[in-house]
Amino acid sequence: MFEYTRLSLSAHGRRSRDFAWLWSAYAVSTYGTWMAFGAFPFVAVYVLHATAIDVAVLEAAGLAVAAIVAFPLGPWVEHRAKRTVMIWMDLVRFLAMASVPVAYLLDVLSYGQLLIVSVVSGTASIAFTAASGAYLKYLVRGDRLLVANGRFESTSWVATAAGPPLGGALIALLGPVVTIVANALSYLLSAAGILCIRGGDVASPRDEVHSGARRLDLLAGWRFIHRDPVLRRLFFNSVLVGGLIMATNPILAVLLLGEYHFSALRYGLAFGIPALGGFVGARLSSPLVKRYGRYRVMTTSGWLRSLPLVGLVFVQPGVPGLVTVIIVEGLLITCMGVFNPIYATERLQRTPPDHVARVLSTWTVSSRLLQATSMVMWGVLATLTGTLAAIGVAGVLLLATPLLLPKRSHLTAPYPCEPNQGAPLDTRE
């Protein structure tokens, strides 16, 4: 009995260390990504003298083409060791990003290269996200997933808060290419962190099937989401919310940078400071669920996050406009910080291990396709009706999205595929 207990504690400690390495790898790449926030548009405009439509195509096409290319990656990731996939995807993103400063130094950088890098890095990011989600489910099980997802969510929002202002300062001092170098190095450090994980790995067994069945298997993620009423509602809710929020980002950038003449630093502050609300929300998510239950917290935060976006129609030039953006975005992001860990945990716990990568890649591909489409549609709408009117339309539509949240009768049912067991996650700060 003593020997069994000692081995069990050893396994628990190893899992906690492995989670710490996974968390660290995620943190460093996330910080690098947000430091490079806006770097590609700045390079396109100030180095390559791209037009507004060129920048819009760069943003939207990068999302859409990467999502289409990544569509068959779900089944591919499912049948491969997840740590290996994550390491290779980090290396692919490093090489893609590193090619930009190299081409810049050689004076051969082109708009086409930026577009290719955007597609390659976006595709690799989708595969990385699918693999990391599946590995997180393997590493941290049961209700402890909420704590783990809360940590990832809080890290993401802190990086969102610190990255853009720091990146804006670096762009002002040293130019946008330097932030791309930092982003590339962050992927290399992320791969090194994943290499330090000493635990096991997970990969679904490969079945011998006909080629026609393999093609149908590409739809397995959508079929599984459609069969589960909670996943189906969460899918449509999250995809639509993300699409409407992202639809306003390019036109809000045009409003603040073009019409109101915000500096790069002020623009970074407008979106960096509110992200601290996401950190607060993510830290509150697990305690709120323990006290009030996951259905009540998810529903309340889901309704509250639909309200603030309409407030952006009151944005004005100067300091009042900056304060308005910070307040509106701060309220929105705080509610998202509470909501996102619960929704991410529900998604993982309701998905069997041999479907996680496909479900996550399906989710990401669908989200990015809708985001790209929404950005183009709202760009056209802003041209026809004005920037503030287009933002107002998105805000009004967002008010209806909570109607798609799961019902209590579905959410409180037992998880169909996740036993409430597993190694405990070390929750010490």
Coordinates of C-alpha atoms in Angstrom, one line a residue:
M1 CA 0.0 0.0 0.0
F2 CA 2.8 2.4 0.9
E3 CA 4.6 1.6 -2.4
Y4 CA 1.3 2.3 -4.4
T5 CA 0.8 5.6 -2.6
R6 CA 4.3 6.7 -3.3
L7 CA 4.1 5.8 -7.0
S8 CA 0.7 7.6 -7.2
L9 CA 2.1 10.8 -5.6
S10 CA 5.1 10.6 -8.0
A11 CA 2.7 10.4 -10.9
H12 CA 0.7 13.4 -9.6
G13 CA 3.8 15.5 -9.2
R14 CA 5.0 14.6 -12.7
R15 CA 1.7 15.6 -14.2
S16 CA 1.8 19.0 -12.3
R17 CA 5.4 19.6 -13.6
D18 CA 4.3 18.6 -17.1
F19 CA 1.4 21.0 -16.9
A20 CA 3.7 23.8 -15.8
W21 CA 5.9 23.3 -18.9
L22 CA 2.9 23.2 -21.1
W23 CA 1.6 26.4 -19.5
S24 CA 5.0 28.1 -19.8
A25 CA 5.2 27.2 -23.5
Y26 CA 1.8 28.6 -24.1
A27 CA 2.6 31.8 -22.2
V28 CA 5.8 32.6 -24.0
S29 CA 4.3 32.1 -27.5
T30 CA 1.2 34.1 -26.5
Y31 CA 3.3 37.0 -25.2
G32 CA 5.3 36.9 -28.4
T33 CA 2.2 36.9 -30.6
W34 CA 0.7 39.9 -28.8
M35 CA 3.9 41.9 -28.9
A36 CA 3.7 41.6 -32.7
F37 CA 0.1 42.8 -32.6
G38 CA -0.4 45.0 -35.7
A39 CA 3.1 44.4 -36.9
F40 CA 2.0 42.9 -40.3
P41 CA -0.3 45.9 -41.1
F42 CA 2.5 48.3 -40.1
V43 CA 5.0 46.5 -42.3
A44 CA 2.6 46.4 -45.2
V45 CA 1.8 50.1 -44.9
Y46 CA 5.1 51.7 -43.9
V47 CA 7.6 49.3 -45.6
L48 CA 5.6 48.1 -48.7
H49 CA 3.3 51.1 -49.0
A50 CA 0.2 48.9 -49.2
T51 CA -3.2 50.4 -49.6
A52 CA -6.2 50.0 -47.2
I53 CA -7.7 47.3 -49.4
D54 CA -4.3 45.5 -49.4
V55 CA -4.2 45.5 -45.6
A56 CA -7.9 44.3 -45.4
V57 CA -7.1 41.4 -47.8
L58 CA -4.0 40.5 -45.8
E59 CA -6.0 40.3 -42.6
A60 CA -9.0 38.5 -44.0
A61 CA -7.4 36.2 -46.5
G62 CA -4.8 35.1 -44.0
L63 CA -7.6 33.9 -41.7
A64 CA -9.8 32.3 -44.5
V65 CA -7.1 30.6 -46.5
A66 CA -5.4 29.2 -43.3
A67 CA -8.7 27.9 -42.2
I68 CA -9.4 26.1 -45.5
V69 CA -5.9 24.7 -45.7
A70 CA -6.2 23.5 -42.0
F71 CA -9.5 21.8 -42.6
P72 CA -8.1 18.3 -43.1
L73 CA -5.6 18.6 -40.2
G74 CA -8.1 17.5 -37.5
P75 CA -8.0 13.8 -38.5
W76 CA -4.2 14.1 -39.2
V77 CA -3.5 15.5 -35.7
E78 CA -5.8 13.0 -34.0
H79 CA -3.7 10.0 -35.1
R80 CA -0.3 11.5 -34.1
A81 CA 1.5 12.1 -30.9
K82 CA 0.3 15.5 -29.7
R83 CA 3.6 16.8 -28.2
T84 CA 5.4 16.0 -31.5
V85 CA 2.7 17.9 -33.5
M86 CA 3.0 20.9 -31.2
I87 CA 6.8 21.0 -31.5
W88 CA 6.7 20.8 -35.3
M89 CA 4.0 23.4 -35.5
D90 CA 6.1 25.8 -33.3
L91 CA 9.1 25.2 -35.6
V92 CA 7.0 25.9 -38.7
R93 CA 5.7 29.1 -37.2
F94 CA 9.3 30.1 -36.2
L95 CA 10.6 29.6 -39.7
A96 CA 7.7 31.4 -41.3
M97 CA 8.0 34.4 -39.1
A98 CA 11.8 34.5 -39.2
S99 CA 11.6 34.7 -43.0
V100 CA 10.2 38.2 -42.8
P101 CA 13.1 39.9 -41.1
V102 CA 15.6 37.9 -43.3
A103 CA 13.8 39.1 -46.5
Y104 CA 13.6 42.6 -45.1
L105 CA 17.4 42.7 -44.5
L106 CA 18.0 41.3 -48.0
D107 CA 15.6 44.0 -49.4
V108 CA 13.4 41.3 -51.1
L109 CA 10.4 41.5 -48.8
S110 CA 7.1 41.5 -50.7
Y111 CA 3.4 41.7 -50.0
G112 CA 3.0 38.2 -51.4
Q113 CA 5.5 36.9 -48.8
L114 CA 3.5 38.5 -46.0
L115 CA 0.4 36.8 -47.3
I116 CA 2.1 33.4 -47.5
V117 CA 3.6 33.8 -44.0
S118 CA 0.1 34.7 -42.6
V119 CA -1.4 31.6 -44.2
V120 CA 1.4 29.3 -43.1
S121 CA 1.5 30.5 -39.5
G122 CA -2.3 30.6 -39.3
T123 CA -2.5 27.0 -40.5
A124 CA 0.2 25.8 -38.0
S125 CA -1.6 27.7 -35.2
I126 CA -4.8 25.7 -35.9
A127 CA -3.0 22.4 -35.8
F128 CA -1.1 23.5 -32.6
T129 CA -4.4 24.5 -30.9
A130 CA -6.0 21.1 -31.7
A131 CA -3.0 19.2 -30.5
S132 CA -2.6 21.2 -27.3
G133 CA -6.3 20.9 -26.4
A134 CA -6.1 17.1 -26.8
Y135 CA -2.9 17.0 -24.7
L136 CA -4.4 19.2 -22.0
K137 CA -7.4 16.8 -21.7
Y138 CA -4.9 13.9 -21.4
L139 CA -2.8 15.7 -18.8
V140 CA -5.5 17.3 -16.6
R141 CA -8.8 15.5 -16.2
G142 CA -12.2 16.0 -14.6
D143 CA -13.2 19.2 -12.9
R144 CA -9.5 20.2 -12.7
L145 CA -9.8 21.2 -16.3
L146 CA -11.6 24.4 -15.2
V147 CA -8.6 25.5 -13.1
A148 CA -6.2 24.7 -16.0
N149 CA -8.3 26.5 -18.6
G150 CA -8.6 29.5 -16.2
R151 CA -4.8 29.7 -16.0
F152 CA -4.5 29.6 -19.8
E153 CA -7.3 32.2 -20.1
S154 CA -5.7 34.6 -17.5
T155 CA -2.3 34.2 -19.2
S156 CA -3.9 35.1 -22.6
W157 CA -5.5 38.3 -21.2
V158 CA -2.3 39.5 -19.4
A159 CA -0.4 39.0 -22.6
T160 CA -3.1 40.9 -24.5
A161 CA -2.8 43.7 -22.0
A162 CA 1.0 43.9 -21.9
G163 CA 1.8 42.9 -25.5
P164 CA 0.2 45.6 -27.7
P165 CA 1.5 48.6 -25.7
L166 CA 5.0 47.0 -25.5
G167 CA 4.8 46.1 -29.2
G168 CA 3.6 49.6 -30.0
A169 CA 6.6 51.1 -28.2
L170 CA 9.0 48.8 -29.9
I171 CA 7.5 49.6 -33.3
A172 CA 7.9 53.3 -32.5
L173 CA 11.5 52.9 -31.4
L174 CA 12.9 50.1 -33.6
G175 CA 10.3 49.5 -36.3
P176 CA 7.8 46.7 -36.8
V177 CA 10.3 44.1 -38.0
V178 CA 11.8 43.8 -34.5
T179 CA 8.5 42.7 -33.0
I180 CA 8.2 40.0 -35.7
V181 CA 11.7 38.8 -34.6
A182 CA 10.4 38.6 -31.0
N183 CA 7.3 36.6 -32.2
A184 CA 9.5 34.2 -34.1
L185 CA 11.8 33.6 -31.1
S186 CA 8.7 33.0 -28.9
Y187 CA 7.7 30.0 -31.0
L188 CA 11.2 28.6 -30.7
L189 CA 11.1 29.0 -26.9
S190 CA 7.6 27.4 -26.8
A191 CA 9.0 24.3 -28.7
A192 CA 11.8 24.1 -26.1
G193 CA 9.3 24.2 -23.3
I194 CA 7.3 21.3 -24.8
L195 CA 10.5 19.3 -25.2
C196 CA 11.0 19.6 -21.4
I197 CA 7.7 17.7 -20.8
R198 CA 8.7 14.2 -19.6
G199 CA 5.3 12.6 -19.3
G200 CA 3.5 10.4 -21.8
D201 CA 1.7 11.3 -25.0
V202 CA -1.6 10.5 -26.6
A203 CA -2.6 9.5 -30.1
S204 CA -5.8 7.8 -31.4
P205 CA -5.2 4.4 -33.1
R206 CA -5.3 4.5 -36.9
D207 CA -8.0 2.3 -38.5
E208 CA -7.6 0.9 -41.9
V209 CA -10.4 2.4 -43.9
H210 CA -11.3 3.1 -47.5
S211 CA -10.3 6.4 -49.1
G212 CA -14.0 7.4 -49.4
A213 CA -14.4 6.8 -45.6
R214 CA -11.4 8.9 -45.0
R215 CA -12.9 11.8 -46.9
L216 CA -16.1 11.5 -44.9
D217 CA -14.0 11.4 -41.7
L218 CA -13.2 15.1 -42.3
L219 CA -16.7 15.9 -41.2
A220 CA -16.5 13.9 -38.0
G221 CA -15.9 17.0 -35.9
W222 CA -19.0 18.7 -37.2
R223 CA -21.1 15.5 -36.8
F224 CA -20.0 15.1 -33.2
I225 CA -20.7 18.7 -32.4
H226 CA -24.2 18.5 -34.0
R227 CA -25.1 15.4 -32.0
D228 CA -24.4 16.9 -28.6
P229 CA -27.0 19.7 -27.7
V230 CA -24.6 21.5 -25.4
L231 CA -21.7 21.5 -27.9
R232 CA -24.0 22.5 -30.7
R233 CA -25.3 25.5 -28.9
L234 CA -21.9 26.5 -27.6
F235 CA -20.5 26.2 -31.1
F236 CA -23.0 28.5 -32.7
N237 CA -22.9 31.0 -29.8
S238 CA -19.1 31.2 -29.7
V239 CA -18.6 31.3 -33.5
L240 CA -21.2 34.1 -33.9
V241 CA -19.9 36.1 -31.0
G242 CA -16.3 35.8 -32.2
G243 CA -17.4 36.7 -35.8
L244 CA -19.3 39.9 -34.7
I245 CA -16.5 41.1 -32.4
M246 CA -13.8 40.5 -35.0
A247 CA -16.0 42.2 -37.6
T248 CA -15.6 45.5 -35.8
N249 CA -11.9 45.3 -35.2
P250 CA -10.7 46.5 -38.7
I251 CA -13.2 49.2 -39.0
L252 CA -12.6 50.3 -35.4
A253 CA -8.9 50.5 -36.3
V254 CA -9.7 52.7 -39.3
L255 CA -11.8 54.9 -37.1
L256 CA -9.2 55.3 -34.4
L257 CA -6.1 55.4 -36.5
G258 CA -7.4 57.0 -39.7
E259 CA -10.3 59.3 -38.7
Y260 CA -9.3 60.1 -35.0
H261 CA -5.5 59.9 -35.6
F262 CA -4.6 57.8 -32.5
S263 CA -0.9 57.2 -32.2
A264 CA 0.4 53.6 -32.2
L265 CA 1.0 53.7 -28.5
R266 CA -2.5 55.1 -27.7
Y267 CA -4.0 52.5 -30.0
G268 CA -2.1 49.8 -28.1
L269 CA -3.3 51.2 -24.7
A270 CA -6.9 51.3 -26.0
F271 CA -6.9 47.5 -26.4
G272 CA -4.2 46.6 -23.9
I273 CA -5.6 48.1 -20.7
P274 CA -9.1 46.4 -21.0
A275 CA -7.4 43.0 -21.3
L276 CA -6.6 43.3 -17.6
G277 CA -10.3 42.7 -17.1
G278 CA -10.0 39.4 -18.9
F279 CA -7.3 38.4 -16.3
V280 CA -9.6 39.3 -13.5
G281 CA -12.5 37.5 -15.0
A282 CA -10.5 34.3 -15.6
R283 CA -9.3 34.3 -12.0
L284 CA -12.9 34.7 -10.8
S285 CA -14.3 32.0 -13.1
S286 CA -13.5 28.9 -11.0
P287 CA -14.5 30.4 -7.6
L288 CA -17.8 31.7 -9.1
V289 CA -18.6 28.2 -10.5
K290 CA -17.9 26.6 -7.1
R291 CA -20.3 29.1 -5.4
Y292 CA -23.1 29.5 -7.9
G293 CA -22.8 26.5 -10.3
R294 CA -21.5 26.4 -13.9
Y295 CA -24.9 26.9 -15.6
R296 CA -25.7 30.2 -13.7
V297 CA -22.2 31.6 -14.2
M298 CA -22.0 30.7 -17.8
T299 CA -25.5 32.0 -18.6
T300 CA -25.0 35.3 -16.7
S301 CA -21.5 36.0 -18.1
G302 CA -22.8 35.0 -21.6
W303 CA -25.6 37.5 -21.4
L304 CA -23.4 40.3 -19.9
R305 CA -20.8 40.0 -22.6
S306 CA -23.4 40.7 -25.3
L307 CA -24.2 44.2 -23.9
P308 CA -21.1 46.4 -24.0
L309 CA -20.2 46.4 -27.8
V310 CA -23.1 48.8 -28.6
G311 CA -21.3 51.4 -26.5
L312 CA -18.6 51.8 -29.1
V313 CA -21.0 54.0 -31.2
F314 CA -20.2 56.7 -28.6
V315 CA -16.5 56.8 -29.3
Q316 CA -15.2 60.3 -29.9
P317 CA -11.7 61.7 -30.9
G318 CA -9.1 62.4 -28.3
V319 CA -9.0 61.3 -24.6
P320 CA -12.8 60.9 -24.3
G321 CA -12.7 58.4 -27.1
L322 CA -9.8 56.5 -25.6
V323 CA -11.6 56.3 -22.2
T324 CA -14.8 55.1 -23.9
V325 CA -13.0 52.3 -25.8
I326 CA -11.2 51.3 -22.6
I327 CA -14.5 51.1 -20.6
V328 CA -16.5 49.3 -23.3
E329 CA -13.7 46.8 -24.1
G330 CA -12.9 46.3 -20.4
L331 CA -16.5 45.3 -19.6
L332 CA -16.7 43.0 -22.7
I333 CA -13.4 41.3 -22.0
T334 CA -14.1 40.9 -18.2
C335 CA -17.2 38.9 -19.0
M336 CA -15.4 36.9 -21.7
G337 CA -12.7 36.1 -19.1
V338 CA -15.4 34.6 -16.8
F339 CA -17.2 32.8 -19.7
N340 CA -14.3 31.3 -21.7
P341 CA -12.8 28.9 -19.2
I342 CA -16.2 27.4 -18.5
Y343 CA -17.0 27.0 -22.1
A344 CA -13.6 25.6 -22.9
T345 CA -13.9 23.1 -20.1
E346 CA -17.4 22.0 -21.2
R347 CA -16.1 21.5 -24.7
L348 CA -13.2 19.3 -23.6
Q349 CA -15.2 17.3 -21.0
R350 CA -18.0 16.5 -23.5
T351 CA -15.6 15.3 -26.2
P352 CA -14.0 11.8 -26.1
P353 CA -10.2 11.7 -26.4
D354 CA -10.3 10.2 -29.9
H355 CA -12.4 13.2 -31.2
V356 CA -10.8 16.2 -29.4
A357 CA -8.4 17.2 -32.1
R358 CA -11.0 17.0 -34.8
V359 CA -13.6 18.9 -32.7
L360 CA -11.1 21.7 -31.9
S361 CA -9.9 22.0 -35.4
T362 CA -13.5 22.1 -36.7
W363 CA -14.3 24.8 -34.1
T364 CA -11.3 26.9 -35.0
V365 CA -11.7 26.5 -38.8
S366 CA -15.4 27.5 -38.6
S367 CA -14.6 30.5 -36.3
R368 CA -11.8 31.8 -38.5
L369 CA -13.9 31.5 -41.7
L370 CA -16.8 33.4 -40.2
Q371 CA -14.4 36.0 -38.8
A372 CA -12.8 36.6 -42.2
T373 CA -16.2 36.8 -43.9
S374 CA -17.5 39.1 -41.2
M375 CA -14.5 41.5 -41.6
V376 CA -15.1 41.8 -45.3
M377 CA -18.9 42.2 -44.9
W378 CA -18.5 44.9 -42.2
G379 CA -15.9 46.6 -44.3
V380 CA -18.4 47.0 -47.1
L381 CA -21.1 48.0 -44.6
A382 CA -18.9 50.7 -43.1
T383 CA -18.2 52.0 -46.6
L384 CA -21.9 52.3 -47.3
T385 CA -23.3 53.5 -43.9
G386 CA -20.3 54.9 -42.0
T387 CA -18.0 53.3 -39.4
L388 CA -20.0 54.0 -36.3
A389 CA -23.2 52.8 -37.9
A390 CA -21.6 49.5 -38.9
I391 CA -20.2 49.0 -35.4
G392 CA -23.7 49.7 -34.0
V393 CA -25.2 47.0 -36.3
A394 CA -22.7 44.5 -34.9
G395 CA -23.5 45.5 -31.4
V396 CA -27.3 45.1 -31.9
L397 CA -26.8 41.6 -33.5
L398 CA -24.6 40.6 -30.6
L399 CA -27.4 41.2 -28.2
A400 CA -29.3 38.2 -29.6
T401 CA -26.4 35.7 -29.3
P402 CA -27.2 34.6 -25.7
L403 CA -30.4 33.0 -27.0
L404 CA -28.1 30.2 -28.3
L405 CA -26.5 29.4 -25.0
P406 CA -27.2 25.8 -23.6
K407 CA -30.3 25.1 -21.6
R408 CA -30.1 24.1 -18.0
S409 CA -31.6 20.6 -18.7
H410 CA -28.7 19.9 -21.1
L411 CA -25.9 21.5 -19.2
T412 CA -26.6 19.8 -15.9
A413 CA -26.7 16.4 -17.4
P414 CA -23.7 14.1 -16.7
Y415 CA -20.8 14.5 -19.1
P416 CA -21.2 11.7 -21.7
C417 CA -17.6 10.8 -22.1
E418 CA -15.4 12.2 -19.2
P419 CA -15.1 10.5 -15.9
N420 CA -14.5 12.8 -13.0
Q421 CA -11.1 11.4 -12.1
G422 CA -7.4 12.0 -12.8
A423 CA -4.3 13.3 -11.2
P424 CA -4.8 16.4 -9.1
L425 CA -3.5 19.7 -10.6
D426 CA -1.2 21.6 -8.3
T427 CA -3.2 24.8 -7.7
R428 CA -0.5 26.6 -5.7
E429 CA 0.3 30.1 -6.9

